CSV table of C-alpha atoms in Angstrom, one decimal:
chain,number,residue,atom,x,y,z
A,1,MET,CA,155.1,108.7,56.5
A,2,ARG,CA,156.3,112.3,56.3
A,3,LEU,CA,158.8,112.9,53.5
A,4,ALA,CA,161.4,115.5,54.4
A,5,THR,CA,163.9,116.8,51.8
A,6,LEU,CA,167.4,118.0,51.7
A,7,GLY,CA,168.2,121.0,49.6
A,8,LEU,CA,171.6,121.9,48.2
A,9,LEU,CA,172.6,125.4,47.3
A,10,LEU,CA,176.0,126.5,46.0
A,11,LEU,CA,176.8,130.2,46.0
A,12,LEU,CA,179.5,132.1,44.1
A,13,ALA,CA,180.2,135.6,45.1
A,14,ALA,CA,183.4,135.9,43.0
A,15,PRO,CA,185.6,133.3,41.3
A,16,ALA,CA,187.4,131.0,43.7
A,17,GLY,CA,191.2,131.3,44.1
A,18,ALA,CA,193.5,129.9,41.5
A,19,GLN,CA,194.6,127.2,44.0
A,20,GLU,CA,191.2,125.5,44.3
A,21,ALA,CA,188.7,124.4,41.7
A,22,PRO,CA,185.3,126.0,42.0
A,23,PHE,CA,182.4,124.1,43.6
A,24,ASP,CA,180.6,122.0,41.1
A,25,LEU,CA,177.7,119.5,40.7
A,26,ASN,CA,178.7,116.5,38.7
A,27,GLY,CA,181.0,118.6,36.4
A,28,LEU,CA,178.7,121.6,36.2
A,29,ALA,CA,181.0,124.2,37.9
A,30,LEU,CA,180.2,127.6,39.3
A,31,GLY,CA,181.2,130.2,36.8
A,32,ALA,CA,180.1,128.0,33.8
A,33,ASP,CA,178.7,129.8,30.8
A,34,LEU,CA,174.9,130.0,30.3
A,35,ALA,CA,175.3,129.1,26.5
A,36,ALA,CA,176.7,125.7,27.3
A,37,VAL,CA,173.8,124.9,29.6
A,38,GLU,CA,171.2,126.2,27.2
A,39,ALA,CA,172.8,124.1,24.4
A,40,SER,CA,172.2,121.0,26.5
A,41,SER,CA,169.0,119.1,26.1
A,42,ARG,CA,169.0,118.3,29.8
A,43,PHE,CA,168.0,121.8,31.0
A,44,SER,CA,165.2,124.2,30.3
A,45,CYS,CA,166.0,127.9,30.9
A,46,ALA,CA,163.8,130.9,31.3
A,47,ASP,CA,163.8,134.5,32.6
A,48,PRO,CA,162.8,134.3,36.3
A,49,GLN,CA,161.1,137.7,36.4
A,50,SER,CA,162.7,138.3,39.8
A,51,PRO,CA,166.0,139.8,41.1
A,52,ALA,CA,167.2,136.3,42.0
A,53,ALA,CA,168.9,135.8,38.7
A,54,ASP,CA,169.1,136.9,35.0
A,55,LYS,CA,168.3,133.3,33.9
A,56,LEU,CA,167.0,130.3,35.8
A,57,CYS,CA,167.5,126.8,34.5
A,58,ARG,CA,166.1,123.5,35.7
A,59,LEU,CA,166.3,119.8,34.7
A,60,ARG,CA,163.8,119.0,32.0
A,61,PRO,CA,161.1,116.4,32.8
A,62,GLY,CA,162.5,112.9,32.5
A,63,GLN,CA,166.1,114.0,33.3
A,64,SER,CA,167.7,112.9,36.6
A,65,GLU,CA,170.8,113.7,38.6
A,66,THR,CA,172.4,112.6,41.8
A,67,VAL,CA,174.6,114.0,44.6
A,68,GLY,CA,176.6,111.5,46.6
A,69,GLY,CA,174.5,108.7,45.2
A,70,ALA,CA,171.3,110.4,46.3
A,71,PRO,CA,168.6,111.2,43.7
A,72,ILE,CA,167.9,114.9,43.2
A,73,LYS,CA,164.3,115.9,43.5
A,74,ARG,CA,164.7,119.5,42.3
A,75,LEU,CA,167.6,121.3,40.6
A,76,PHE,CA,167.8,125.0,39.8
A,77,LEU,CA,170.7,126.8,38.2
A,78,TYR,CA,170.9,130.6,38.7
A,79,PHE,CA,172.8,132.7,36.2
A,80,TYR,CA,174.0,136.3,36.5
A,81,SER,CA,175.6,138.0,33.4
A,82,ALA,CA,175.6,134.6,31.7
A,83,LYS,CA,177.7,132.9,34.4
A,84,LEU,CA,176.5,130.2,36.8
A,85,GLU,CA,176.5,131.7,40.3
A,86,MET,CA,174.2,129.5,42.3
A,87,ILE,CA,173.1,125.9,42.2
A,88,SER,CA,170.1,124.8,44.3
A,89,VAL,CA,169.3,121.1,44.9
A,90,THR,CA,166.6,119.5,46.9
A,91,LEU,CA,167.0,115.9,48.1
A,92,ASP,CA,165.2,113.5,50.4
A,93,SER,CA,166.6,114.1,54.0
A,94,LYS,CA,167.2,110.4,54.5
A,95,TYR,CA,170.3,110.9,52.3
A,96,PHE,CA,171.6,113.8,54.4
A,97,VAL,CA,174.5,111.8,56.0
A,98,ASP,CA,175.5,110.3,52.6
A,99,VAL,CA,175.6,113.7,50.9
A,100,VAL,CA,177.6,115.2,53.7
A,101,THR,CA,180.0,112.2,53.6
A,102,ALA,CA,180.5,112.6,49.8
A,103,LEU,CA,181.0,116.3,50.1
A,104,THR,CA,183.5,115.9,52.9
A,105,LYS,CA,185.4,113.4,50.7
A,106,GLN,CA,185.4,115.8,47.8
A,107,TYR,CA,186.0,119.2,49.6
A,108,GLY,CA,187.6,118.2,52.9
A,109,LYS,CA,186.4,118.9,56.5
A,110,ALA,CA,183.5,121.4,56.9
A,111,ALA,CA,182.8,123.8,59.7
A,112,VAL,CA,179.8,122.5,61.6
A,113,GLU,CA,177.2,124.4,63.6
A,114,THR,CA,173.9,123.4,65.1
A,115,GLU,CA,170.7,125.3,65.8
A,116,THR,CA,167.4,124.3,67.3
A,117,MET,CA,164.3,124.5,65.3
A,118,GLN,CA,160.7,124.1,66.5
A,119,ASN,CA,157.6,123.0,64.7
A,120,LEU,CA,154.1,124.5,65.3
A,121,SER,CA,153.4,121.9,68.1
A,122,GLY,CA,156.6,123.0,70.0
A,123,ALA,CA,158.7,119.9,69.3
A,124,SER,CA,162.4,120.8,68.9
A,125,PHE,CA,164.7,119.5,66.2
A,126,GLU,CA,168.5,119.9,65.8
A,127,ASN,CA,169.5,121.5,62.5
A,128,ARG,CA,173.1,120.6,61.6
A,129,ILE,CA,174.8,123.0,59.3
A,130,TYR,CA,178.0,122.1,57.4
A,131,THR,CA,179.9,124.8,55.6
A,132,TRP,CA,182.8,124.7,53.1
A,133,ARG,CA,184.5,127.8,51.7
A,134,ARG,CA,186.6,128.3,48.6
A,135,GLY,CA,187.7,131.9,48.2
A,136,SER,CA,184.5,133.8,48.4
A,137,ALA,CA,182.3,130.8,47.3
A,138,THR,CA,180.3,129.0,49.9
A,139,LEU,CA,178.8,125.5,50.0
A,140,GLU,CA,176.4,124.9,52.9
A,141,VAL,CA,174.4,121.8,53.8
A,142,GLN,CA,171.5,122.0,56.4
A,143,THR,CA,169.5,119.2,57.8
A,144,TYR,CA,166.4,121.5,57.5
A,145,GLY,CA,165.9,124.4,55.1
A,146,ARG,CA,163.0,126.9,55.3
A,147,ASP,CA,160.9,124.5,57.3
A,148,LEU,CA,161.1,121.1,59.0
A,149,GLU,CA,159.8,119.4,55.9
A,150,ASN,CA,162.9,120.4,53.8
A,151,SER,CA,166.6,120.3,54.3
A,152,SER,CA,168.9,122.6,52.4
A,153,MET,CA,172.4,122.9,51.2
A,154,ILE,CA,173.5,126.5,50.6
């Protein structure tokens, strides 16, 4: 059985407006300080040696996390100038509907778009994209990410 995944990515271009709380993952909000994450025994942080971030943190082996009750397979925290600006999560795609439902409950109705993706054999698949916005921050969930094996939330 082919195992597809769902990825989650939260982006912060600038702090959200004062009216709305920033997007967060189980209490870890965009804009959080790097020092607090580094002090936690749950995460391991390193210099990514790429322009993607100043620091990149991930869950330590043996640590686990969930989104909407779905177990997270991979979790990456991207820091710029010691502030959390992006959270990337990968989940099994069988939890896609549960995750979208939980995020809708937490953040309200999302804008929804669809696009068609094809595999190398020519089979077509519908990629549903849900987008929430708060100020200049974006939370996006996609059925499929970079390929048909992975879904993503950006």
